[in-house]
mmCIF file with all atom_site columns, C-alpha atoms in Angstrom:
data_model
loop_
_atom_site.group_PDB
_atom_site.id
_atom_site.type_symbol
_atom_site.label_atom_id
_atom_site.label_alt_id
_atom_site.label_comp_id
_atom_site.label_asym_id
_atom_site.label_entity_id
_atom_site.label_seq_id
_atom_site.pdbx_PDB_ins_code
_atom_site.Cartn_x
_atom_site.Cartn_y
_atom_site.Cartn_z
_atom_site.occupancy
_atom_site.B_iso_or_equiv
_atom_site.pdbx_formal_charge
_atom_site.auth_seq_id
_atom_site.auth_comp_id
_atom_site.auth_asym_id
_atom_site.auth_atom_id
_atom_site.pdbx_PDB_model_num
ATOM 1  C CA . MET A 1 1  ? 0.000   0.000  0.000  1.00 86.00 ? 271 MET A CA 1
ATOM 2  C CA . SER A 1 2  ? 1.295   3.403  -0.894 1.00 94.00 ? 272 SER A CA 1
ATOM 3  C CA . VAL A 1 3  ? 1.370   6.368  1.433  1.00 95.00 ? 273 VAL A CA 1
ATOM 4  C CA . LYS A 1 4  ? -1.384  7.957  -0.644 1.00 94.00 ? 274 LYS A CA 1
ATOM 5  C CA . GLU A 1 5  ? -3.619  4.899  -0.246 1.00 96.00 ? 275 GLU A CA 1
ATOM 6  C CA . ILE A 1 6  ? -2.999  4.770  3.496  1.00 96.00 ? 276 ILE A CA 1
ATOM 7  C CA . LYS A 1 7  ? -3.866  8.453  3.740  1.00 97.00 ? 277 LYS A CA 1
ATOM 8  C CA . GLU A 1 8  ? -7.106  7.844  1.799  1.00 97.00 ? 278 GLU A CA 1
ATOM 9  C CA . VAL A 1 9  ? -8.053  4.961  4.106  1.00 97.00 ? 279 VAL A CA 1
ATOM 10 C CA . LEU A 1 10 ? -7.338  7.027  7.215  1.00 98.00 ? 280 LEU A CA 1
ATOM 11 C CA . THR A 1 11 ? -9.290  9.963  5.798  1.00 97.00 ? 281 THR A CA 1
ATOM 12 C CA . SER A 1 12 ? -12.221 7.663  5.078  1.00 98.00 ? 282 SER A CA 1
ATOM 13 C CA . ILE A 1 13 ? -12.082 6.254  8.610  1.00 98.00 ? 283 ILE A CA 1
ATOM 14 C CA . ARG A 1 14 ? -11.988 9.780  10.041 1.00 98.00 ? 284 ARG A CA 1
ATOM 15 C CA . ASP A 1 15 ? -14.943 10.879 7.908  1.00 98.00 ? 285 ASP A CA 1
ATOM 16 C CA . ASP A 1 16 ? -16.961 7.797  8.888  1.00 98.00 ? 286 ASP A CA 1
ATOM 17 C CA . SER A 1 17 ? -16.133 8.385  12.545 1.00 98.00 ? 287 SER A CA 1
ATOM 18 C CA . MET A 1 18 ? -17.278 12.002 12.346 1.00 98.00 ? 288 MET A CA 1
ATOM 19 C CA . LEU A 1 19 ? -20.514 10.895 10.680 1.00 98.00 ? 289 LEU A CA 1
ATOM 20 C CA . MET A 1 20 ? -21.139 8.400  13.486 1.00 98.00 ? 290 MET A CA 1
ATOM 21 C CA . ILE A 1 21 ? -20.438 11.048 16.116 1.00 98.00 ? 291 ILE A CA 1
ATOM 22 C CA . ASN A 1 22 ? -22.887 13.423 14.433 1.00 98.00 ? 292 ASN A CA 1
ATOM 23 C CA . ARG A 1 23 ? -25.571 10.737 14.280 1.00 98.00 ? 293 ARG A CA 1
ATOM 24 C CA . LEU A 1 24 ? -25.063 9.851  17.934 1.00 98.00 ? 294 LEU A CA 1
ATOM 25 C CA . THR A 1 25 ? -25.281 13.517 18.872 1.00 98.00 ? 295 THR A CA 1
ATOM 26 C CA . GLU A 1 26 ? -28.532 13.862 16.922 1.00 98.00 ? 296 GLU A CA 1
ATOM 27 C CA . ALA A 1 27 ? -29.950 10.691 18.500 1.00 98.00 ? 297 ALA A CA 1
ATOM 28 C CA . THR A 1 28 ? -29.055 11.972 21.961 1.00 98.00 ? 298 THR A CA 1
ATOM 29 C CA . ALA A 1 29 ? -30.778 15.291 21.273 1.00 98.00 ? 299 ALA A CA 1
ATOM 30 C CA . ILE A 1 30 ? -33.888 13.486 20.026 1.00 98.00 ? 300 ILE A CA 1
ATOM 31 C CA . GLY A 1 31 ? -33.892 11.299 23.138 1.00 98.00 ? 301 GLY A CA 1
ATOM 32 C CA . GLU A 1 32 ? -33.642 14.346 25.382 1.00 98.00 ? 302 GLU A CA 1
ATOM 33 C CA . ARG A 1 33 ? -36.535 16.046 23.581 1.00 98.00 ? 303 ARG A CA 1
ATOM 34 C CA . GLN A 1 34 ? -38.625 12.882 23.896 1.00 98.00 ? 304 GLN A CA 1
ATOM 35 C CA . ALA A 1 35 ? -37.879 12.711 27.621 1.00 98.00 ? 305 ALA A CA 1
ATOM 36 C CA . VAL A 1 36 ? -38.980 16.317 28.098 1.00 98.00 ? 306 VAL A CA 1
ATOM 37 C CA . ALA A 1 37 ? -42.141 15.707 26.066 1.00 98.00 ? 307 ALA A CA 1
ATOM 38 C CA . SER A 1 38 ? -42.941 12.569 28.085 1.00 98.00 ? 308 SER A CA 1
ATOM 39 C CA . GLU A 1 39 ? -42.521 14.488 31.318 1.00 98.00 ? 309 GLU A CA 1
ATOM 40 C CA . GLN A 1 40 ? -44.816 17.252 30.081 1.00 98.00 ? 310 GLN A CA 1
ATOM 41 C CA . ILE A 1 41 ? -47.425 14.699 28.998 1.00 98.00 ? 311 ILE A CA 1
ATOM 42 C CA . SER A 1 42 ? -47.230 13.006 32.391 1.00 98.00 ? 312 SER A CA 1
ATOM 43 C CA . THR A 1 43 ? -47.702 16.326 34.180 1.00 97.00 ? 313 THR A CA 1
ATOM 44 C CA . SER A 1 44 ? -50.657 17.155 31.942 1.00 98.00 ? 314 SER A CA 1
ATOM 45 C CA . MET A 1 45 ? -52.263 13.778 32.654 1.00 97.00 ? 315 MET A CA 1
ATOM 46 C CA . VAL A 1 46 ? -51.960 14.355 36.414 1.00 96.00 ? 316 VAL A CA 1
ATOM 47 C CA . GLU A 1 47 ? -53.514 17.807 36.022 1.00 96.00 ? 317 GLU A CA 1
ATOM 48 C CA . LEU A 1 48 ? -56.293 16.358 33.872 1.00 96.00 ? 318 LEU A CA 1
ATOM 49 C CA . ALA A 1 49 ? -57.044 13.673 36.468 1.00 95.00 ? 319 ALA A CA 1
ATOM 50 C CA . SER A 1 50 ? -57.230 16.355 39.141 1.00 94.00 ? 320 SER A CA 1
ATOM 51 C CA . SER A 1 51 ? -59.612 18.388 36.991 1.00 95.00 ? 321 SER A CA 1
ATOM 52 C CA . VAL A 1 52 ? -61.826 15.342 36.475 1.00 94.00 ? 322 VAL A CA 1
ATOM 53 C CA . GLU A 1 53 ? -62.000 14.808 40.235 1.00 92.00 ? 323 GLU A CA 1
ATOM 54 C CA . ASN A 1 54 ? -62.983 18.437 40.751 1.00 92.00 ? 324 ASN A CA 1
ATOM 55 C CA . ILE A 1 55 ? -65.654 18.228 38.052 1.00 94.00 ? 325 ILE A CA 1
ATOM 56 C CA . GLN A 1 56 ? -67.052 15.054 39.635 1.00 93.00 ? 326 GLN A CA 1
ATOM 57 C CA . LYS A 1 57 ? -67.246 16.778 43.029 1.00 90.00 ? 327 LYS A CA 1
ATOM 58 C CA . VAL A 1 58 ? -69.087 19.740 41.505 1.00 90.00 ? 328 VAL A CA 1
ATOM 59 C CA . ALA A 1 59 ? -71.432 17.380 39.643 1.00 89.00 ? 329 ALA A CA 1
ATOM 60 C CA . GLN A 1 60 ? -72.286 15.591 42.900 1.00 91.00 ? 330 GLN A CA 1
ATOM 61 C CA . ILE A 1 61 ? -73.132 18.899 44.538 1.00 89.00 ? 331 ILE A CA 1
ATOM 62 C CA . LEU A 1 62 ? -75.376 19.898 41.649 1.00 83.00 ? 332 LEU A CA 1
#
C-alpha cells in the first residue's frame, strides 16, 4: 500500500467516525426532547385527572 492509499483509508475512517459522532449527537438530542415531552405529557395527565375529580365533586353537589 502506498502512502497515498494509506492516507485515503485514514481519511475515510476519520470521515466515517465524524458521521457516526454526528448521528449519535442527533440521536441523543432526540432522546432528550422525547424525555422532556414525556414528562410534560405526564404532568398534563396528572392535572387532567385532578380536573376530572374536581368536576365530579361539583357534579355531585349539583
